[in-house]
Tab-separated table of C-alpha atoms in Angstrom:
chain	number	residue	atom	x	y	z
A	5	UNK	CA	0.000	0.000	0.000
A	6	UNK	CA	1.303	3.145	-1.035
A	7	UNK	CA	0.445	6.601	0.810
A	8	UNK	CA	0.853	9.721	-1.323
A	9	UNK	CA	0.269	12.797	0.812
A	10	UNK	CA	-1.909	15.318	-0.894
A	11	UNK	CA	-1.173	19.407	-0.156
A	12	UNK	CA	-3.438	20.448	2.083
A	13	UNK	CA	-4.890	24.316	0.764
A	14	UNK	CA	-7.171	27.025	2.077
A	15	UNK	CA	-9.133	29.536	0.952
A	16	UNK	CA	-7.290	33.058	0.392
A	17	UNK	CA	-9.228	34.397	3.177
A	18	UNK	CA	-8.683	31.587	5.502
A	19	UNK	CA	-4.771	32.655	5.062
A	20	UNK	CA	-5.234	35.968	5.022
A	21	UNK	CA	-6.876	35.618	8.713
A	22	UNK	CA	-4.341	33.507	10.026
A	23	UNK	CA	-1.754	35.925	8.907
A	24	UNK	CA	-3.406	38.622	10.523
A	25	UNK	CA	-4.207	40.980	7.301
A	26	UNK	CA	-7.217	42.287	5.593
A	27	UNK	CA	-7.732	40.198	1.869
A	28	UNK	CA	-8.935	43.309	0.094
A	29	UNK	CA	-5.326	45.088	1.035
A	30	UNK	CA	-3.490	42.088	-0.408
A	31	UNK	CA	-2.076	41.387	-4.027
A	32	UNK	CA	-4.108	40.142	-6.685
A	33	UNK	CA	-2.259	36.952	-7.190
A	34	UNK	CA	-2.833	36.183	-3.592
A	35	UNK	CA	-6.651	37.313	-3.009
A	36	UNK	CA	-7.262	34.920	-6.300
A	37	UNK	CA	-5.101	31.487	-5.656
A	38	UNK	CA	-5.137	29.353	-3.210
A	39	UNK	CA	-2.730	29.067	-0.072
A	40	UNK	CA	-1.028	25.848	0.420
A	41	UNK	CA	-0.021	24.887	4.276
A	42	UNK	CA	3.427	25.072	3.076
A	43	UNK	CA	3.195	28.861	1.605
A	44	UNK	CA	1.660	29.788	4.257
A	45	UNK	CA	4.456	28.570	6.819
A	46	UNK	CA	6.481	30.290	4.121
A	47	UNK	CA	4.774	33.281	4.365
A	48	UNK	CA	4.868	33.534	8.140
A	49	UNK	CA	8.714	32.611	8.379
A	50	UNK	CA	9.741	35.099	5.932
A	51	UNK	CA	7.330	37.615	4.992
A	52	UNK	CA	7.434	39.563	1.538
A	53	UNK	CA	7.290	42.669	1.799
A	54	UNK	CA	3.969	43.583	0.904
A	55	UNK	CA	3.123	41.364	4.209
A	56	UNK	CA	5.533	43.488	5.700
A	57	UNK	CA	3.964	46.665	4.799
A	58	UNK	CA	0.273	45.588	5.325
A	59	UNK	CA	1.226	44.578	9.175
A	60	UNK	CA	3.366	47.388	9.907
A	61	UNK	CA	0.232	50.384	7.776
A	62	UNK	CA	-2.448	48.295	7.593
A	63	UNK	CA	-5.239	48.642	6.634
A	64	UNK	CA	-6.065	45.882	9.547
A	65	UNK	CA	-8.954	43.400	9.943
A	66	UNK	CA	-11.288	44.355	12.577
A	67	UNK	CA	-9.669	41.544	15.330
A	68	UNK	CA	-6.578	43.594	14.780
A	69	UNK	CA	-7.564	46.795	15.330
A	70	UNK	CA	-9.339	45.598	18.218
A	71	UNK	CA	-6.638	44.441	19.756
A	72	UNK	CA	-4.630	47.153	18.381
A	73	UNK	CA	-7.009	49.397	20.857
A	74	UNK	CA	-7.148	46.876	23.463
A	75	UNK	CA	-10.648	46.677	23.181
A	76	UNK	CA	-13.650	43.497	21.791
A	77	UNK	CA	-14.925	43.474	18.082
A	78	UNK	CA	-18.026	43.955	19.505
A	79	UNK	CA	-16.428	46.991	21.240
A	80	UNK	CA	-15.740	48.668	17.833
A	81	UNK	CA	-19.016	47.755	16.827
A	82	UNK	CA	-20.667	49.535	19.563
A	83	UNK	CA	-18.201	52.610	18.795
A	84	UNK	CA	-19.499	52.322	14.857
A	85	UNK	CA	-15.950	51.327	13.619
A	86	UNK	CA	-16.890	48.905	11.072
A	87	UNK	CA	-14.340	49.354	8.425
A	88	UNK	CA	-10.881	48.164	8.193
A	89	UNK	CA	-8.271	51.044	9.950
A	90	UNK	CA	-4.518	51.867	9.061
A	91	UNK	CA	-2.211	51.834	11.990
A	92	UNK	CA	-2.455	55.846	11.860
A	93	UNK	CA	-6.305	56.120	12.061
A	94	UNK	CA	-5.323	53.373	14.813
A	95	UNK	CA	-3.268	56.091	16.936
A	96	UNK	CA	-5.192	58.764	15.769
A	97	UNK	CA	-7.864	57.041	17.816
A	98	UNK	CA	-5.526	56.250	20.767
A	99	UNK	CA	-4.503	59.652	20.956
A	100	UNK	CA	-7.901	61.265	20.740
A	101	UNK	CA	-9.317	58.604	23.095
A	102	UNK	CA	-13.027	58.915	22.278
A	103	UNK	CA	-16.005	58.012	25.259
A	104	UNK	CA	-16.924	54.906	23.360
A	105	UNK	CA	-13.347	53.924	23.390
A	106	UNK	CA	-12.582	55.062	27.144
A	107	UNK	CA	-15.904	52.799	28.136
A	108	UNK	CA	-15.083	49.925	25.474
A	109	UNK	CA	-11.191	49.534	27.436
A	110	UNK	CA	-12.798	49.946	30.825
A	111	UNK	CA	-15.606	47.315	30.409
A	112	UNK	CA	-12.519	44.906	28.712
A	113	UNK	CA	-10.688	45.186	31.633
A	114	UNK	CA	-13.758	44.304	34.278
A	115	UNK	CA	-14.000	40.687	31.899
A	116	UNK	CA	-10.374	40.109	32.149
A	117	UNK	CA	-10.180	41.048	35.873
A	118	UNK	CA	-13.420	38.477	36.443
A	119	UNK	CA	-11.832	35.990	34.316
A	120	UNK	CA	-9.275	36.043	35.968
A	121	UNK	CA	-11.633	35.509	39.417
A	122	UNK	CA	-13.252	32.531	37.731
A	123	UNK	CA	-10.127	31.236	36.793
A	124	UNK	CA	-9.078	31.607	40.321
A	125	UNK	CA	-11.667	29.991	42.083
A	126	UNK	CA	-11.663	27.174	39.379
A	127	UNK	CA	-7.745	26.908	40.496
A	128	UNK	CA	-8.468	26.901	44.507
A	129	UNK	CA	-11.996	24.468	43.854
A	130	UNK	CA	-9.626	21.797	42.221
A	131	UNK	CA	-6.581	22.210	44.796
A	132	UNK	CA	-9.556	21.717	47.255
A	133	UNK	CA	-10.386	18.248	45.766
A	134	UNK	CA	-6.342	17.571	45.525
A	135	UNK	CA	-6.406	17.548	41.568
A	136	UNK	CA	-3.523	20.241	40.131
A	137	UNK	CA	-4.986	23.911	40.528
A	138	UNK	CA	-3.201	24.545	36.720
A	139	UNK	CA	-5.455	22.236	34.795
């Protein structure tokens, strides 16, 4: 029995989210192919420089520029940013520091600090019933 491997491909905008760019800010060779496992690996080891330039200017997808503004998708959602951003509308933002983006970072730090609680008192129930508290 022979086993041939076959090359396992994705969709361009499958890649294009795992590298962290928007598709519509990509070449047209790119945004039209399809992305082995192998380019993409190739890709992420040793960007071109169009990847270079899109994750250093953008524009960014919105999970990005979320995190870019340390805030949720639904965050920007909520503060009517719906379109992709460049990393200067990005720190044009930080710098002006809206309401909506003052509220958005102080209600993402409340769920972190009460996942972290939860997290906690998962930690200290298991230690309680002598499993390990890092499971």
């Amino acid at each position: 029995m022979t086993s041939h491997q076959t090359t396992q491909t994705m969709k361009p905008a499958t890649a294009a989210k795992k590298l962290g760019v928007y598709l519509q800010a990509t070449p047209a060779e790119f945004q039209e192919g399809v992305v082995s496992r192998s380019e993409l690996n190739a890709l992420q080891a040793d960007p071109p420089e169009w990847l270079q330039e899109l994750r250093r200017n953008g524009p960014h997808p919105r999970p990005v520029v979320a995190a870019k503004l340390g805030v949720s998708i639904a965050g920007l959602a909520r503060g009517g940013v719906t379109e992709p951003l460049t990393t200067e509308q990005i720190d044009a933002l930080k710098e002006e520091q809206p309401g909506w983006l003052r509220q958005e970072r102080a209600t993402q730090a409340e769920v972190r600090k009460d996942t972290a609680r939860i997290k906690e008192k998962q930690a200290e129930k298991r230690a309680a019933r002598g499993e390990d508290p890092r499971a």
